[in-house]
Coordinates of C-alpha atoms and ligand atoms in Angstrom, one line a residue:
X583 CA 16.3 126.4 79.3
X584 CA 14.9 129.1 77.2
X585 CA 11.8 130.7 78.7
X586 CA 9.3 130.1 75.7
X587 CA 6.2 128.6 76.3
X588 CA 5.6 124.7 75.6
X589 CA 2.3 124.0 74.5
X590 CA 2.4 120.9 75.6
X591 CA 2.4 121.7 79.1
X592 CA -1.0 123.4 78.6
X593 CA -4.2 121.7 78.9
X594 CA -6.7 121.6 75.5
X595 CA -8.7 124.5 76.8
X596 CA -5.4 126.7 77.5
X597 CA -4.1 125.9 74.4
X598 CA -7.8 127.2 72.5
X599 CA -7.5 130.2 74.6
X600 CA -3.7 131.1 74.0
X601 CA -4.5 130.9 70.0
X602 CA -7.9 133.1 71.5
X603 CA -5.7 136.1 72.1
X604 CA -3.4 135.4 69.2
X605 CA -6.7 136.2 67.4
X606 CA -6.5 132.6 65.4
X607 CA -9.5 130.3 65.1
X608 CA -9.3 127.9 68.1
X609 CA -9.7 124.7 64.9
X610 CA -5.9 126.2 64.5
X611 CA -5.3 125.2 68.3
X612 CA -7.1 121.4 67.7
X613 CA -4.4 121.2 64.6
X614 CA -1.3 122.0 66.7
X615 CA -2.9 120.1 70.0
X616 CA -3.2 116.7 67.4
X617 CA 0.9 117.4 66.4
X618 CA 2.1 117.6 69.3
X619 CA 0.4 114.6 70.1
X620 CA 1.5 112.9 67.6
X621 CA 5.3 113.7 68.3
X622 CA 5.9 115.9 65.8
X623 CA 9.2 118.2 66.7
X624 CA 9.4 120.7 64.4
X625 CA 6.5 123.6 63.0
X626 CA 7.8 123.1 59.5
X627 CA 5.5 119.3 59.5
X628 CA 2.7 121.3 60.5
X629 CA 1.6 121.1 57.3
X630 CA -1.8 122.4 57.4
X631 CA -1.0 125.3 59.5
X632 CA -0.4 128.8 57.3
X633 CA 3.7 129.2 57.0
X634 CA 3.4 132.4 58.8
X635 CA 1.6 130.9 61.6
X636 CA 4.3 128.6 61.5
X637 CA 6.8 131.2 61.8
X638 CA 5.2 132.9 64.2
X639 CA 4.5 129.6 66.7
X640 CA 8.6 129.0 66.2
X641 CA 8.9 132.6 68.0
X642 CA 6.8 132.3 70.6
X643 CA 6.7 128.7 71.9
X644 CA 9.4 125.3 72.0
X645 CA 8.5 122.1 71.3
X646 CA 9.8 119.9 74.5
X647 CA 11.5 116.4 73.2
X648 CA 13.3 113.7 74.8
X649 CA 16.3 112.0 73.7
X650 CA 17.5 108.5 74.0
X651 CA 20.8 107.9 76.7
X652 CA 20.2 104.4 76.5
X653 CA 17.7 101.5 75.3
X654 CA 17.8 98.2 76.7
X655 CA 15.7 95.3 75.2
X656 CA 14.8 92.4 77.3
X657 CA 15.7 89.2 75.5
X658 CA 13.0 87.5 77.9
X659 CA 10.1 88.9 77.2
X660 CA 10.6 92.0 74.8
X661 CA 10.5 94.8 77.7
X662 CA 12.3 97.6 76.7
X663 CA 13.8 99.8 78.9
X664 CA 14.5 103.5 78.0
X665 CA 17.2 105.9 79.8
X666 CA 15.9 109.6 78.5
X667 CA 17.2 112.9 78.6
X668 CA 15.3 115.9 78.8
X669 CA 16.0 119.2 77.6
X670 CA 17.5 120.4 80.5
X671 CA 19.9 117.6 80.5
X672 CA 18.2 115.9 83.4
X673 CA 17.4 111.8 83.4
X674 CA 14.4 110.0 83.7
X675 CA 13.2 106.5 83.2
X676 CA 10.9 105.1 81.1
X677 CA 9.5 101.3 80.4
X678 CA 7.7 99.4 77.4
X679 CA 5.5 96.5 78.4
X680 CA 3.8 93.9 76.1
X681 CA 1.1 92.0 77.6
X682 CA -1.5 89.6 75.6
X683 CA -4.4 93.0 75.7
X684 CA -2.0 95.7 74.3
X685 CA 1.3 97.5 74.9
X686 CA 1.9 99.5 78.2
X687 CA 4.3 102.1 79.5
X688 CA 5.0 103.0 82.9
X689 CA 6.1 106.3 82.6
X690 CA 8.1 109.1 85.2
X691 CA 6.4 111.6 86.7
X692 CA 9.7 113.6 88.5
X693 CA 12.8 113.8 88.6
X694 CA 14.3 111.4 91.3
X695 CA 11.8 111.2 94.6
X696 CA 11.4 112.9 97.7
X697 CA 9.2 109.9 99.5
X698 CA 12.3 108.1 101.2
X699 CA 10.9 104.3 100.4
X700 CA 13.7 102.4 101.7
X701 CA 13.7 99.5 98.8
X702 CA 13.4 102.2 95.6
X703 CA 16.4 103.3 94.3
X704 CA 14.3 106.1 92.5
X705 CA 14.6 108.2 95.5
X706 CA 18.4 107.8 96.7
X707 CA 19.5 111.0 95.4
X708 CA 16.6 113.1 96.8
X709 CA 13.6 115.3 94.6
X710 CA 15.0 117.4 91.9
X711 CA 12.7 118.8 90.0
X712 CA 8.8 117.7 88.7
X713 CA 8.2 116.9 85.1
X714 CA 5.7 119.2 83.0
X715 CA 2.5 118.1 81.6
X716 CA 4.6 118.1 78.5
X717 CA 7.6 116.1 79.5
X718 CA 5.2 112.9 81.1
X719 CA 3.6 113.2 77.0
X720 CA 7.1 113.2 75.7
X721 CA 7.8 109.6 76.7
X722 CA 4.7 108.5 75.1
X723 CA 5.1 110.0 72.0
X724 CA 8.8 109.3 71.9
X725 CA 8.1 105.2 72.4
X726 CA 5.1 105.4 70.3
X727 CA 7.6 106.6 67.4
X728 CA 10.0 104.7 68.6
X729 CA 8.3 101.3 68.1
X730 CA 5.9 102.0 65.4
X731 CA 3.3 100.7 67.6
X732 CA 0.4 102.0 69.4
X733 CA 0.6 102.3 73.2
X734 CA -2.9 101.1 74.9
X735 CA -1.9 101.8 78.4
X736 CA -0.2 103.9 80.5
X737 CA 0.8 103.9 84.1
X738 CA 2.3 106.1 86.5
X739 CA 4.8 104.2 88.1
X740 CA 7.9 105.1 87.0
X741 CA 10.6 107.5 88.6
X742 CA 8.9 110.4 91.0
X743 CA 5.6 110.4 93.3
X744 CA 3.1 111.5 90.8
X745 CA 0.5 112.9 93.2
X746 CA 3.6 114.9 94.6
X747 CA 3.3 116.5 91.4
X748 CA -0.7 116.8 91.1
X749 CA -1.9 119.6 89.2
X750 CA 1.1 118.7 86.3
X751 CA -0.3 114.9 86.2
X752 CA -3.8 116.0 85.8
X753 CA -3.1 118.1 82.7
X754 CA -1.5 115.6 81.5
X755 CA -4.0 113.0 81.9
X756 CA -7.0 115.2 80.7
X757 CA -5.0 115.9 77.6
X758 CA -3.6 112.0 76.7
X759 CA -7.3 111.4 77.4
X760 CA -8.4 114.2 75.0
X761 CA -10.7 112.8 71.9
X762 CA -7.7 115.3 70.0
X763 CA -5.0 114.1 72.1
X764 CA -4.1 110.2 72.4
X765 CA -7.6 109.3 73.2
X766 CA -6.6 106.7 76.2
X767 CA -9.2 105.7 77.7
X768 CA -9.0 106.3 82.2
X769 CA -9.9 103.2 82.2
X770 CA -6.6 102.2 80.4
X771 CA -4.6 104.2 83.2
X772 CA -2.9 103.7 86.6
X773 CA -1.6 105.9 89.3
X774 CA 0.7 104.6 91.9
X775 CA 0.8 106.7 94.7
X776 CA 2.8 105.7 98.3
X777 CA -0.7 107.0 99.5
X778 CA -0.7 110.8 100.4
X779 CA -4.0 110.8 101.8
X780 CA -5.5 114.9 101.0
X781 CA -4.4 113.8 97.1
X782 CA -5.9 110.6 97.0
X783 CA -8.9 112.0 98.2
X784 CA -8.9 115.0 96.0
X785 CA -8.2 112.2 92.9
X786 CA -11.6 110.7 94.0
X787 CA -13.5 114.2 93.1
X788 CA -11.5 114.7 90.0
X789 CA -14.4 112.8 87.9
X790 CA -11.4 110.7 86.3
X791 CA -12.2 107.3 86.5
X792 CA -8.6 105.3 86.8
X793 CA -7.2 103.2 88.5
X794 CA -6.0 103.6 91.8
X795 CA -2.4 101.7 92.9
X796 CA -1.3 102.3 96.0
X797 CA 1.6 101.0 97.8
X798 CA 0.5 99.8 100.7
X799 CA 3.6 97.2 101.7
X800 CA 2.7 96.6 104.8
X801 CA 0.2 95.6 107.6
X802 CA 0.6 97.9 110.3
X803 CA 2.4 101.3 110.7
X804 CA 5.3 99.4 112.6
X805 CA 6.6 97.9 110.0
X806 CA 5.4 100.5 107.6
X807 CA 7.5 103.0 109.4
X808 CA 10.3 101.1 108.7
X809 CA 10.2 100.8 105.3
X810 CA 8.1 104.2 103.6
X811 CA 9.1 107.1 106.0
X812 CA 6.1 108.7 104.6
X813 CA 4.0 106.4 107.3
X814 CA 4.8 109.0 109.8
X815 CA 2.7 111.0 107.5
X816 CA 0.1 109.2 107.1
X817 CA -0.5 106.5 109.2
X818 CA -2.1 102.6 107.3
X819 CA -5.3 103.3 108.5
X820 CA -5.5 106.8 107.1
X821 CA -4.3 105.7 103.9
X822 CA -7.0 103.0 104.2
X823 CA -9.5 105.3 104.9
X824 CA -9.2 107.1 102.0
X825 CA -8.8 104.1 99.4
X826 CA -12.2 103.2 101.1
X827 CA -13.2 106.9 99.9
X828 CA -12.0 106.7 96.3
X829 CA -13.4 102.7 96.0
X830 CA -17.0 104.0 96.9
X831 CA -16.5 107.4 95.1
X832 CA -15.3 106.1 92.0
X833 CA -16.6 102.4 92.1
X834 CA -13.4 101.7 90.7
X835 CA -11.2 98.7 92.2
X836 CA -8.0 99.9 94.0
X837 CA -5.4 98.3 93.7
X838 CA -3.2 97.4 96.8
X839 CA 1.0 97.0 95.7
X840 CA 2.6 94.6 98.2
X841 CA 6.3 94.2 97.5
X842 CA 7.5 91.1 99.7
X843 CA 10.7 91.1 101.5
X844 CA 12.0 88.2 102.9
X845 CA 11.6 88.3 107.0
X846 CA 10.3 91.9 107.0
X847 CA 6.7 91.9 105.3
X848 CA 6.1 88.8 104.4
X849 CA 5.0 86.2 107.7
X850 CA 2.2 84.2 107.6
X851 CA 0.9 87.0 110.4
X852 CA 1.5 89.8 108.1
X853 CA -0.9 88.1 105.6
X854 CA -3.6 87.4 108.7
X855 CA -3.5 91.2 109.4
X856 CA -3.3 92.6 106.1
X857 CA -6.5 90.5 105.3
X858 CA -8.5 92.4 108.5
X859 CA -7.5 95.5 107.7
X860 CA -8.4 95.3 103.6
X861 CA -11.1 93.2 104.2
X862 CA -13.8 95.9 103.8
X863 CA -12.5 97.3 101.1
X864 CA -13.2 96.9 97.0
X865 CA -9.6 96.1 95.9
X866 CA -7.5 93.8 94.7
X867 CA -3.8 92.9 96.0
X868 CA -0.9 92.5 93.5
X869 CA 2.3 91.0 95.3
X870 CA 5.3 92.0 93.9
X871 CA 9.0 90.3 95.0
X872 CA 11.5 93.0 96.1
X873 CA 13.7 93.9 93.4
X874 CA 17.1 94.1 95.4
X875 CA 19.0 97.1 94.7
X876 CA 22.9 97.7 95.1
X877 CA 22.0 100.2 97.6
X878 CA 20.4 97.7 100.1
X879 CA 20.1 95.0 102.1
X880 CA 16.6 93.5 101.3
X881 CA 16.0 90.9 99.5
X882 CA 13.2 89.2 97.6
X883 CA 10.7 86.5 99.6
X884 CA 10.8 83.0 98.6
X885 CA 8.8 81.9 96.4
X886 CA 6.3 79.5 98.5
X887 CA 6.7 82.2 101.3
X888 CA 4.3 84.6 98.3
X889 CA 2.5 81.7 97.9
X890 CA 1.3 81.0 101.4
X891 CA 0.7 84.7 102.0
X892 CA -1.7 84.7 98.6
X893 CA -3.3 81.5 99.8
X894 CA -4.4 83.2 103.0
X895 CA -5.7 86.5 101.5
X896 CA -7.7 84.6 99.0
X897 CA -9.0 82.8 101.8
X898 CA -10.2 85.8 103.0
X899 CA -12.0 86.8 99.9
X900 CA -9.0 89.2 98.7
X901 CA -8.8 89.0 94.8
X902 CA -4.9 88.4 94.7
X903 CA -2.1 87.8 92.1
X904 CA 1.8 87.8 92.4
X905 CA 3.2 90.1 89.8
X906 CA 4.7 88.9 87.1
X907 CA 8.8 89.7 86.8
X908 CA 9.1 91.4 83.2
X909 CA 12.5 92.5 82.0
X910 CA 14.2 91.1 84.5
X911 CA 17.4 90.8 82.9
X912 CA 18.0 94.4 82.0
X913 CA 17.6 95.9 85.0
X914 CA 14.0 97.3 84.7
X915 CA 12.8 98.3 88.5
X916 CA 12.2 101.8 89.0
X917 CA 15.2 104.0 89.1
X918 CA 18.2 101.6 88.7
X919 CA 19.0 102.8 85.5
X920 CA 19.1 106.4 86.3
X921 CA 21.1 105.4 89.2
X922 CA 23.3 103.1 87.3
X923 CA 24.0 105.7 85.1
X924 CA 24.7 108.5 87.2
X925 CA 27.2 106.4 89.4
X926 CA 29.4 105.8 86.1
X927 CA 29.5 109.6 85.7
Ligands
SAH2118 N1 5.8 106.9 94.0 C1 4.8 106.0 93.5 C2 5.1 105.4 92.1 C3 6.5 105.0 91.7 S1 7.1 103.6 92.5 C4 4.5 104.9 94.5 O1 5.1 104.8 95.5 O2 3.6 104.0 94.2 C5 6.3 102.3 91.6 C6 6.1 101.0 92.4 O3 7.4 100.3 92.5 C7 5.7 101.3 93.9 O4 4.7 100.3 94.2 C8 7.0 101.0 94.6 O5 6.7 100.8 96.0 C9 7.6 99.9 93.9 N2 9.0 99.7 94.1 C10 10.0 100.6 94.2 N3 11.2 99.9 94.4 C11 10.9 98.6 94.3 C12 11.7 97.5 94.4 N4 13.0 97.5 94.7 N5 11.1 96.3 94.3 C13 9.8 96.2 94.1 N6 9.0 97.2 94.0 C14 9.5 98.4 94.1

């Protein structure tokens, strides 16, 4: 990869101050800030920039894109799945959602994992390398061109651990948010973090008000352990505690991801426990069957099973729902594509 700079990967206010000490007005920064934004690839479309600043950007800086490997469209429900390629040849994953209130995408924040969860294939082949600001806002402009439609959500729940990657996901958040930018609203954002508790915490001072997913799984740190080695880490109730700090922080909801696995997470018990333990806290629990991947063994609950364990968390007061399955057909849980891919090679 060429060593040029990518403006993308700069927040608004490092942009205004690179143009600064070009000696260009920083309205000149706004104009190439709302471009980029807009997924435009090439100076020459700039059109109200000055041709020799044009010339001169095309010297100094690339403009990051990504490129299509592979688009799958879910005959179900209309979820599209995109297989990208970055610049440096690497893959990531990428998914369009329609719901009734607007269009989301769940978007990648590295390149493979280096968590370890035991059901994600995302995280098979080990960490290789973080996305920029720039490459996370290359999947959203790419889809938004792609579909001719505008995207109203965004979460960050695709390939990688996104506060594994903090200070690149913040730029990239402050600038999607950016009045210049996409203008998304936090409130129209999610993180999904496996719960690294210093980083969630941090996220709570940040001033950014969205919203909070963490994958919680499991009751206890037994089973925990079993399945996210990153329990050793940090054990359920410290990952707890700090939800409880970003809930009262933020006053935002948090948002508790229960996959359920048939005979591992998913007894009557486990839904007793998980109510004590959450109990105190202002969240909300979405429960999720296990997509079963062809690396492993575990498969998703039964269907009553995620019934009976919603019935008893309700009863407890615990705002619950059981995820709907979108795009089931093509494949569309986190890092199977990739993976898929990759294996043909
Ligand atoms: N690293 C972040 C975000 C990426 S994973 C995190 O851990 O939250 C996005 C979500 O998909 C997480 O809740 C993750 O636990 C879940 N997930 C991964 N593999 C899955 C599978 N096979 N079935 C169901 N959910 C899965």
């Amino acid at each position: 990869m060429s060593d040029k700079i990518n403006f993308k990967d700069l927040g608004f206010d490092e942009l205004k101050k690179y143009f600064q000490d070009m000696g260009q007005p920083s309205y000149r920064a706004e104009q190439v800030f709302k471009w980029l934004h807009q997924g435009v690839t090439d100076y020459e479309q700039m059109t109200n920039l000055p041709k020799d600043l044009r010339s001169l950007l095309k010297d100094k800086s690339k403009i990051s894109c990504v490129t299509i490997v592979e688009k799958k469209i879910s005959r179900l429900d209309g979820t599209i799945k995109y297989l990208l390629r970055l610049d440096d040849g690497n893959l990531i994953e990428s998914v369009l959602m329609r719901y009734k209130h607007g269009i989301t995408i769940c978007i990648s924040t590295q390149v493979g994992c280096r968590m370890g969860c035991r059901f994600c294939a995302s995280t098979i082949g080990g960490l290789v390398r973080h996305l920029t600001p720039g490459e996370m806002l290359d999947q959203v402009v790419f889809i938004q061109k792609d579909v001719g439609e505008r995207i109203t959500n965004i979460v960050l729940m695709g390939i990688g651990e996104p506060l594994d990657n903090y200070d690149n996901v913040m730029t990239f958040l402050r600038n999607v948010n950016h009045p210049k930018g996409l203008n998304i609203g936090y409130r129209h954002i999610s993180l999904s973090t496996c719960g690294l508790v210093e980083d969630i915490i941090k996220l709570s001072k940040e001033n950014m008000p969205i919203t909070l997913s963490v994958s919680l799984h499991a009751p206890n740190d037994e089973i925990r352990s079993k399945i996210m080695p990153v329990n050793r880490r940090y054990s359920v109730d410290k990952v707890l505690e700090a939800c409880k700090i970003y809930a009262d922080t933020t006053k935002r909801r948090v948002t508790f991801e229960y996959a359920m696995i048939s005979g591992v997470n998913d007894s009557i018990e486990n839904a007793k426990e998980l109510s004590e333990k959450i109990k105190g806290i202002l969240c909300h629990v979405n429960l999720i069957p296990v997509n079963k991947i062809a690396e492993r063994e575990y498969s998703k609950s039964r269907i009553n099973q995620i019934h009976a364990f919603k019935k008893i968390l309700e009863q407890n007061g615990i705002s619950t729902t059981i995820r709907r399955e979108l795009g089931g057909d093509i494949n569309a849980s986190c890092g199977q594509l990739r993976r898929g891919y990759s294996e043909k090679q």
